[in-house]
Each structure stands twice: as C-alpha cells, then as structure tokens.
Coordinates of C-alpha atoms (C1' of nucleotides) in Angstrom, one line a residue:
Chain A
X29 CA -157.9 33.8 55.4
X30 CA -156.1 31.4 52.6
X31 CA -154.9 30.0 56.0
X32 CA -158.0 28.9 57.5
X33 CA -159.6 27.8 54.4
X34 CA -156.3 25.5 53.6
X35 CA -156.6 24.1 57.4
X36 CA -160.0 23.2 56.6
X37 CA -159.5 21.8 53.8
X38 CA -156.6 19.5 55.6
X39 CA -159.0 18.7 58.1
X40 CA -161.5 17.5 55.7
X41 CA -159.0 15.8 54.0
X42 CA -157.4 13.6 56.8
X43 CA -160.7 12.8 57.8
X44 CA -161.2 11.2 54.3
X45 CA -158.1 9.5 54.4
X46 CA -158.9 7.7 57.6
X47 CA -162.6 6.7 56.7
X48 CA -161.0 5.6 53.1
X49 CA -158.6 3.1 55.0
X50 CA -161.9 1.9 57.6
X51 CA -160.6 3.5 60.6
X52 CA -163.5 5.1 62.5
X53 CA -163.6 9.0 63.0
X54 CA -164.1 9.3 66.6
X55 CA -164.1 12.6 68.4
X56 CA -160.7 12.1 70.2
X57 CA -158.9 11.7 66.6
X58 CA -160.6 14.5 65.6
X59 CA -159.1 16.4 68.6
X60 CA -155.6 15.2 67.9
X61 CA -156.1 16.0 64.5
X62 CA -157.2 19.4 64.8
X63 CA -153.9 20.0 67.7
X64 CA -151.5 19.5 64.7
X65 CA -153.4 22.0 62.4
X66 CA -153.5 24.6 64.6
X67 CA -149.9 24.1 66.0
X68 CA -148.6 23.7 62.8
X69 CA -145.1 23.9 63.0
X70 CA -144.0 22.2 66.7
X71 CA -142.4 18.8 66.9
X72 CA -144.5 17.1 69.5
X73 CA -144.2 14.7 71.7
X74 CA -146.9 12.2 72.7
X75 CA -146.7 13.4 76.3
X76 CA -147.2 17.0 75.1
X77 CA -150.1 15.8 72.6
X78 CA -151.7 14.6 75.7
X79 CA -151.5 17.4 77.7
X80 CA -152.7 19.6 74.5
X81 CA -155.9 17.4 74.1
X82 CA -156.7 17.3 77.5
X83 CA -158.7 20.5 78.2
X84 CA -160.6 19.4 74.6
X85 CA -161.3 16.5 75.9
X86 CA -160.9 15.1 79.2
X87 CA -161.2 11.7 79.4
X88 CA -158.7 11.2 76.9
X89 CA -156.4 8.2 78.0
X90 CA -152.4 8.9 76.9
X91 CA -152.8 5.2 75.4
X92 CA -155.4 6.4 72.7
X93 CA -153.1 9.1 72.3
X94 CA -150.2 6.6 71.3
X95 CA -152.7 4.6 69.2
X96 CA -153.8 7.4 67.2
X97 CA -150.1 8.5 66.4
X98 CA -149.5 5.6 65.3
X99 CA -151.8 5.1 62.9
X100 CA -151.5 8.9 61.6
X101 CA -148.0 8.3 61.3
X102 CA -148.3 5.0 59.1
X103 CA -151.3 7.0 56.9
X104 CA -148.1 9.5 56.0
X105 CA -149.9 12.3 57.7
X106 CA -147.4 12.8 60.6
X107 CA -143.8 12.2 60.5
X108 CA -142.3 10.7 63.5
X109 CA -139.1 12.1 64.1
X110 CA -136.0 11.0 66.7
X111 CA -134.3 14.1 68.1
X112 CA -132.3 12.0 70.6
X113 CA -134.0 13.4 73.8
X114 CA -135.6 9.5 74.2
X115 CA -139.0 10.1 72.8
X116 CA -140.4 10.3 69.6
X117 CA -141.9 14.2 68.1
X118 CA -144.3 14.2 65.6
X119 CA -145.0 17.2 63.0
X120 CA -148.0 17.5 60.5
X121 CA -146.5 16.4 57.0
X122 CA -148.9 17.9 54.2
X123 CA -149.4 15.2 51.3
X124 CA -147.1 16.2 48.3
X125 CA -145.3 17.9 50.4
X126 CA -141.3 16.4 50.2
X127 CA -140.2 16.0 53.7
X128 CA -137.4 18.3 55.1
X129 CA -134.5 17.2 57.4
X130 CA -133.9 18.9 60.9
X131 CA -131.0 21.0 62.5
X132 CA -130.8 20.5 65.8
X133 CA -129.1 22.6 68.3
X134 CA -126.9 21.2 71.2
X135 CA -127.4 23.9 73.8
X136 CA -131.4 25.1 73.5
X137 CA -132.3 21.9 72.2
X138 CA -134.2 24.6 69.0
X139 CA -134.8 22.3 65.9
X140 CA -135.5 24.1 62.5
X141 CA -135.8 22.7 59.3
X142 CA -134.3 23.0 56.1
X143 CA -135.0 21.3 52.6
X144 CA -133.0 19.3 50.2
X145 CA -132.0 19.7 46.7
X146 CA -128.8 18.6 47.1
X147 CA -129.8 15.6 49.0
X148 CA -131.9 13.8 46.2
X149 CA -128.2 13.9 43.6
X150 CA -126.6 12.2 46.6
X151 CA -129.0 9.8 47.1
X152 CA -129.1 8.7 43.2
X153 CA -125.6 8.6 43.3
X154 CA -125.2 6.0 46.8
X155 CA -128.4 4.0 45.5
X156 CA -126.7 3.6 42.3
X157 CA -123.1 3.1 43.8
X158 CA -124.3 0.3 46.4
X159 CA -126.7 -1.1 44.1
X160 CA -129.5 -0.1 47.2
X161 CA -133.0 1.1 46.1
X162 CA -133.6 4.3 48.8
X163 CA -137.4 4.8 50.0
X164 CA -136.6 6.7 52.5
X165 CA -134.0 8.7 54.2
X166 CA -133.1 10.8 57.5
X167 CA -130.8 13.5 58.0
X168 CA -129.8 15.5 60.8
X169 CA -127.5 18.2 61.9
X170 CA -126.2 18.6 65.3
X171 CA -125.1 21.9 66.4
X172 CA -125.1 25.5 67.7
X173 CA -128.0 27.8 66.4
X174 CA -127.3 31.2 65.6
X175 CA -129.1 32.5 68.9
X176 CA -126.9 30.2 71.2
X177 CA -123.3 31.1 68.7
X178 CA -124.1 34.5 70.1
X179 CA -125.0 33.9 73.5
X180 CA -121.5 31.8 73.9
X181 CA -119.9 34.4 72.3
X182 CA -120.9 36.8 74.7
X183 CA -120.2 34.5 77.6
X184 CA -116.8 33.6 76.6
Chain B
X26 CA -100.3 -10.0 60.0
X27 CA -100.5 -6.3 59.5
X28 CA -104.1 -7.2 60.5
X29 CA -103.2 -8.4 63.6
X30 CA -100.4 -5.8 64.3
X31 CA -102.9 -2.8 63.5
X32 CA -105.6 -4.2 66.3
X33 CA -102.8 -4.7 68.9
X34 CA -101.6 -1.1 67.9
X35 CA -105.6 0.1 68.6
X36 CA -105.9 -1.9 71.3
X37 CA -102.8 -0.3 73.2
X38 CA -104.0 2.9 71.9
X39 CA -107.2 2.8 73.7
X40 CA -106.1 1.9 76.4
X41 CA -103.7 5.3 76.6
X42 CA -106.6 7.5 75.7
X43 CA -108.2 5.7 79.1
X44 CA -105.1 6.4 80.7
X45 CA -104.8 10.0 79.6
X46 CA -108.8 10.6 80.7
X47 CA -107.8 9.1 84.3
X48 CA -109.8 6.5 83.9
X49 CA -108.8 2.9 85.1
X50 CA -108.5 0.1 83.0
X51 CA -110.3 -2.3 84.6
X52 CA -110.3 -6.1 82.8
X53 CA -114.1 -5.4 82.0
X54 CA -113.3 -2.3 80.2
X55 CA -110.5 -4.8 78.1
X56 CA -112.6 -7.6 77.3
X57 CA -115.0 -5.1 76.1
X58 CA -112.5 -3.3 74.1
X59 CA -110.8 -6.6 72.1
X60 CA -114.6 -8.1 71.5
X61 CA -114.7 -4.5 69.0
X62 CA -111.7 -5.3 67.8
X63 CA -111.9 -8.7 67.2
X64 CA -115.7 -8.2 65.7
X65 CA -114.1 -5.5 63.4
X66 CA -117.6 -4.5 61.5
X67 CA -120.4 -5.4 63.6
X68 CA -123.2 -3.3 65.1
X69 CA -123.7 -4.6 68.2
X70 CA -126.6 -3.6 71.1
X71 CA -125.8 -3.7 74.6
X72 CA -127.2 -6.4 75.2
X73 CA -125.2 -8.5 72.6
X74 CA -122.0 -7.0 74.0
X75 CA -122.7 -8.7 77.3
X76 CA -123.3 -12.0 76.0
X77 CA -120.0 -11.7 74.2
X78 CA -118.7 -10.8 77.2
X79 CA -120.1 -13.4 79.7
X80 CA -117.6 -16.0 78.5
X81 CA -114.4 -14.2 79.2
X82 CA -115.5 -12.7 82.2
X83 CA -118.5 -14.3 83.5
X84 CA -119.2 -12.0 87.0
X85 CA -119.7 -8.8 84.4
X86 CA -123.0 -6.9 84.8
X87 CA -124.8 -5.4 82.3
X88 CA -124.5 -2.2 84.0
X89 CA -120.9 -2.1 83.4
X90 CA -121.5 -2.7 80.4
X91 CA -123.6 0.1 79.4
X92 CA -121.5 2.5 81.3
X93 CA -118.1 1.4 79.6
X94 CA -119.8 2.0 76.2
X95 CA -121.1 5.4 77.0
X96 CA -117.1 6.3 78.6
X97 CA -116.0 4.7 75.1
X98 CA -118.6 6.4 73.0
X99 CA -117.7 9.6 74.8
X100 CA -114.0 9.3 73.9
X101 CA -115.1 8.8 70.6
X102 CA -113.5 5.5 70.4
X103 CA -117.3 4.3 69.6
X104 CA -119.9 5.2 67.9
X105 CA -123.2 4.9 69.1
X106 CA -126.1 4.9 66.6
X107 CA -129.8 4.4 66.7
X108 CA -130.9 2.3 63.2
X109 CA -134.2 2.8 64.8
X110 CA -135.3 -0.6 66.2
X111 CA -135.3 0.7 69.8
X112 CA -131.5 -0.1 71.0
X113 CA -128.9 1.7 70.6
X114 CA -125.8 0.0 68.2
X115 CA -122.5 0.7 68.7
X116 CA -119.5 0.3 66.6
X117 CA -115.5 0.5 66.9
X118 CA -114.6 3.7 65.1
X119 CA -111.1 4.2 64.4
X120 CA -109.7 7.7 65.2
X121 CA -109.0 10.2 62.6
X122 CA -111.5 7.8 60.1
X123 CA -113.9 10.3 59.0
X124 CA -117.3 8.7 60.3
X125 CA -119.4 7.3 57.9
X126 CA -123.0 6.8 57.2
X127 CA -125.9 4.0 57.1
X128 CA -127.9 2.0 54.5
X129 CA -130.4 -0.1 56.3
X130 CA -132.8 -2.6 54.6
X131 CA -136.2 -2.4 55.4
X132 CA -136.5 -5.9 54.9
X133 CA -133.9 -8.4 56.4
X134 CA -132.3 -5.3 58.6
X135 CA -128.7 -5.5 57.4
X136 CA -126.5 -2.4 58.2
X137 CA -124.4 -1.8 54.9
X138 CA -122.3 1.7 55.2
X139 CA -121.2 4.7 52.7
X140 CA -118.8 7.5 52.8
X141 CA -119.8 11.0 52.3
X142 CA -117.9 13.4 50.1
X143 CA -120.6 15.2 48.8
X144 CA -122.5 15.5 52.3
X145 CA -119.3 17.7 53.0
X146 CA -120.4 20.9 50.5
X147 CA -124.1 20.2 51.3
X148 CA -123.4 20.8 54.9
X149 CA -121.0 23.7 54.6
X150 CA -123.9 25.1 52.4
X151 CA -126.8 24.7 55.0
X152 CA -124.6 25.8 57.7
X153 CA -123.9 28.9 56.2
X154 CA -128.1 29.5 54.8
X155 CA -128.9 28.8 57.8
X156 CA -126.1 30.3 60.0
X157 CA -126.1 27.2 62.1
X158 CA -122.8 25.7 63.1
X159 CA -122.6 21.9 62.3
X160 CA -120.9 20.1 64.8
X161 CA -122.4 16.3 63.6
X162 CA -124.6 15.1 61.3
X163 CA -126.5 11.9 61.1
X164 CA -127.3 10.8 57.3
X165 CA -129.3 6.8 56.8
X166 CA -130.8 5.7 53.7
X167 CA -133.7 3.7 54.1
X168 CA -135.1 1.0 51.5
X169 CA -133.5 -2.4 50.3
X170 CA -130.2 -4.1 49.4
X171 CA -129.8 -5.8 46.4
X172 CA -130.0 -9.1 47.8
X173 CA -134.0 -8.6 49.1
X174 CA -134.5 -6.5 45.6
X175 CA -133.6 -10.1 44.1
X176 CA -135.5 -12.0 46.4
X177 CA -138.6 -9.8 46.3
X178 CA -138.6 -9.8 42.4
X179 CA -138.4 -13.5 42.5
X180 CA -141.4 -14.1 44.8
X181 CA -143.3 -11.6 42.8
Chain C
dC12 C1' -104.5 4.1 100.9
dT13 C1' -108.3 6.5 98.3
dT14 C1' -111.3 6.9 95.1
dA15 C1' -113.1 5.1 90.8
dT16 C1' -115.4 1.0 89.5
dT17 C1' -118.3 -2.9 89.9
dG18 C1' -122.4 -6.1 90.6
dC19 C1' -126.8 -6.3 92.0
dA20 C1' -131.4 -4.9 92.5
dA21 C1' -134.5 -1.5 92.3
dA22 C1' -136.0 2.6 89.8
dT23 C1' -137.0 5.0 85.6
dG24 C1' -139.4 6.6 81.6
dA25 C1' -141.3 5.9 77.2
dT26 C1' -144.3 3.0 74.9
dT27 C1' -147.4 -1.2 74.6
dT28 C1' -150.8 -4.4 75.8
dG29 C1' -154.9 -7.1 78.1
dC30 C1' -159.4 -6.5 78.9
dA31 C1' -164.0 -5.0 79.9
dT32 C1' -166.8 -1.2 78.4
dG33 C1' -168.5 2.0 75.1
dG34 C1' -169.7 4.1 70.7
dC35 C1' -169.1 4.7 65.4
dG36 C1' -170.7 3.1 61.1
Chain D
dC8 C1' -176.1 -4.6 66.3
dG9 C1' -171.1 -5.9 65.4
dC10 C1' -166.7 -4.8 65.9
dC11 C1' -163.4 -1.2 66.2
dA12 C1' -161.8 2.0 69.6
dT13 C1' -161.2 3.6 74.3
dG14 C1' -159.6 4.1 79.2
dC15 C1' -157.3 2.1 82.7
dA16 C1' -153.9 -0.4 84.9
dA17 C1' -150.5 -3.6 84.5
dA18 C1' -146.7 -5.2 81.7
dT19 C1' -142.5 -4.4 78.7
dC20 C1' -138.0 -3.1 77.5
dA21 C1' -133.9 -0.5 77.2
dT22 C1' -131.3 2.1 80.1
dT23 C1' -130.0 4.3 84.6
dT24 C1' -129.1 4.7 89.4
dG25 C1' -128.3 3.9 94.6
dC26 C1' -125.3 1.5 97.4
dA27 C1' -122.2 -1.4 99.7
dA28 C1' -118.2 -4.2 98.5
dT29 C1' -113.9 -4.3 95.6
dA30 C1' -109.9 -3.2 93.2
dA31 C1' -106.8 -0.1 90.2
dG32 C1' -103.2 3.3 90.6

DNA sequence: CTTATTGCAAATGATTTGCATGGCG
DNA sequence: CGCCATGCAAATCATTTGCAATAAG
C-alpha cells in the first residue's frame, strides 16, 4: 500500500522534473518511466528496456529508447552503470537517495548492492591528500557470491 | 641508471612469463612491451599503442595489437581500465605492485592515481556483510584536479 | 616441421545520427 | 501552429574474428 502510493508519487514526480527542464511528456517516456517503477530493483540494459516497453507500446523504436535514457540519466533519475559485459544497465535512483556501489559476481554474472559509510572518510581523505575536489565516484567489487562459493564448493 | 637497469630487468622478465605461458615472443609482442616501458605512466588506448608502434614495426596490424594487450592484460603484466570515454586504457603494471586506483578530471580528462590502504578494511568488511568473496575491485574518483579548480575560479 | 601468430578484410554489437513525419504544449 | 520527439535505416566506433600466409621454437 505505502508501496504503491510512493510509486505514484515517483511517477508524478519524474514527470515534473521533465516538464520543469521543457522536455515534452510523451506516452513512450511515460512507458519507460513506469518500466523502472515497477521493476524497481533490475539493472537494465537498453536492449532489455526495449523488449520491456514493447508489448506497452509497439511502435516503440530502440533509438527513442536510447534518447530517453539518456536524458533520464543526465536529470539524475537513472544511474547508468558499467558492469563490464559491453553495455550500459541502468537502475531507478530515488532523489536524495545516496547512490550505492555494486558487487559483482564472476560466475552468475548476480550484482547486488551495498552502501557506503566508509567510502565518504576515504574520499575526504584522497580529495584532501591530492588536492582533487570529488563529485562523483564508482566502486566495484569483482567476485564470487555466496550462491556460486557454494556451488564451487560442492563441485570441487 | 638504476632506471634503466630496472626496465631491462622488466623487460627480460616479461618476456619469461611469455615463455613460461608457451607463448612466442614474436617482435610485435617486443615492440609492444618496451613502448610500456619506455612510456612508464601513460594510459594508453589501443589505438594509440598502434601508432607508437607503426614506426618500429611498420607491417603491424591493429589486430595484433589488441590481441597482444588482452594476452598481456591476462598475465597481469597490464592493466586494462575503462575511465569511461568508450576505449579501453591500458597501463604497464609492475608485478607484486599492489594495483592502484583513479582520479579523473571531469574537465581536461587527466588520469592522476592514489593508493588504497583504507579500501583494504572496507573491503574485508563488505566481503564478510555480505558474504561475497572479493577477488578485484575497481575504485575512480570523479570531479577536478587542482589545476582546472584554479582555472575555473579564475574564469569565474 | 608444426602450430601459434600475423595481417587483412569483413563481421560484430552497442550506440548514434540524419531525416522526413508526427504529435505535445 | 512551431518545434521537439519519433521511427527507421544507415552510419559510427571500438573490438573481434575468419582465413590463408608466415615464422617462432
């Protein structure tokens, strides 16, 4: 119940954001849109965005598709992420909300996320070391999930 | 002079890890190797690599190319990274040298790099939350170096 | 000798772009 | 109504691959 409400209210609220910055609200941004708010958590491709908006809507071309990422992604609203598989996944990012970093297993290819306190001393620490002002940062961990630990385990 | 001793020392060293991997050491995969050495700090594309290559050995193909760095990446004698303007950058990476990380300016692009002691404990502590074995971790800083802080002031 | 390696050209795969048409504000 | 947005197809761009010729061990 709090869920749906809170959807709506990011629904609404994207949509404001893009009218505020004079980008028109047309129905195949809306469908996009609404893909990422009921997915929630998934790191998606632009491939798999497509193929998710098509039964929506149809004559969607993947080229929109790319557009509209883009510009969702320069708004703040999605973070475009770099796994290493050679194309870029993108996950809703809720304002406020301080972006987490990814662990990224090797074998099933999972990625889960996990947030940093720890992160923010290190980063006053190098900005202040290297005289570099930090407005952004990426972190990733490589590795073996527990799932897969298990699974080897067993194998070996 | 010990300058000059150490990169004939890596040099010859290299070339026994191609050795010990059975693979042939081919004057591509040499002229490739001392334009690292010789370079020292540079992170260089593909691309760039061939056109430093081209006057040595002028018949090279950029296909070689590519494969040599991904047999040298593989022996982790490089490292290949992704600074995020679509090529991938590779630098020499001297064995047993703990790998380092990236602070890249937003606004002129230059590469600056840090060493981690603290990433260590955060890493150990997120492996263990999270029961995730780390194998590698990617860590860049994102905003600007102190020169473009200076010159951005100025032209404000 | 024998097989890994090379150069070339063609293939790939993700993303971008030109352009005429269509639709939001 | 004007201009941004769209769909399509063609263009890009880095990287990969098939293949016959070549060379390292």
């Amino acid at each position: 119940m709090s869920e749906r409400s809170q959807e709506t209210d990011s629904f609404a609220d994207v949509c404001n954001q893009l009218r505020n910055h004079a980008y028109k609200l047309t129905p195949q941004r809306q469908t996009i849109l609404k893909i990422f708010l009921e997915q929630g958590s998934g790191h998606l491709s632009a491939e798999e965005i497509y193929q998710l908006v098509k039964p929506h809507y149809p004559d969607i071309g993947l080229a929109t598709v790319y557009r509209t990422l883009d510009i969702l992604a320069d708004l703040g609203i999605l973070q475009k992420n770099d796994f290493g598989d050679g194309r870029s996944r993108y996950e809703f990012s809720r304002r406020d909300e301080h972006h987490h970093h990814h662990l990224i297993c090797l074998r099933c290819g999972s990625v889960s996320e996990f947030d940093d306190d720890l992160l923010e001393s290190l980063e006053t620490m190098i900005a202040k070391r290297n005289k570099f002002k930090v407005v952004d940062h990426v972190l990733k961990f490589y590795g073996y999930c527990s799932r897969c630990q298990e699974e080897l385990n067993r194998d070996a």
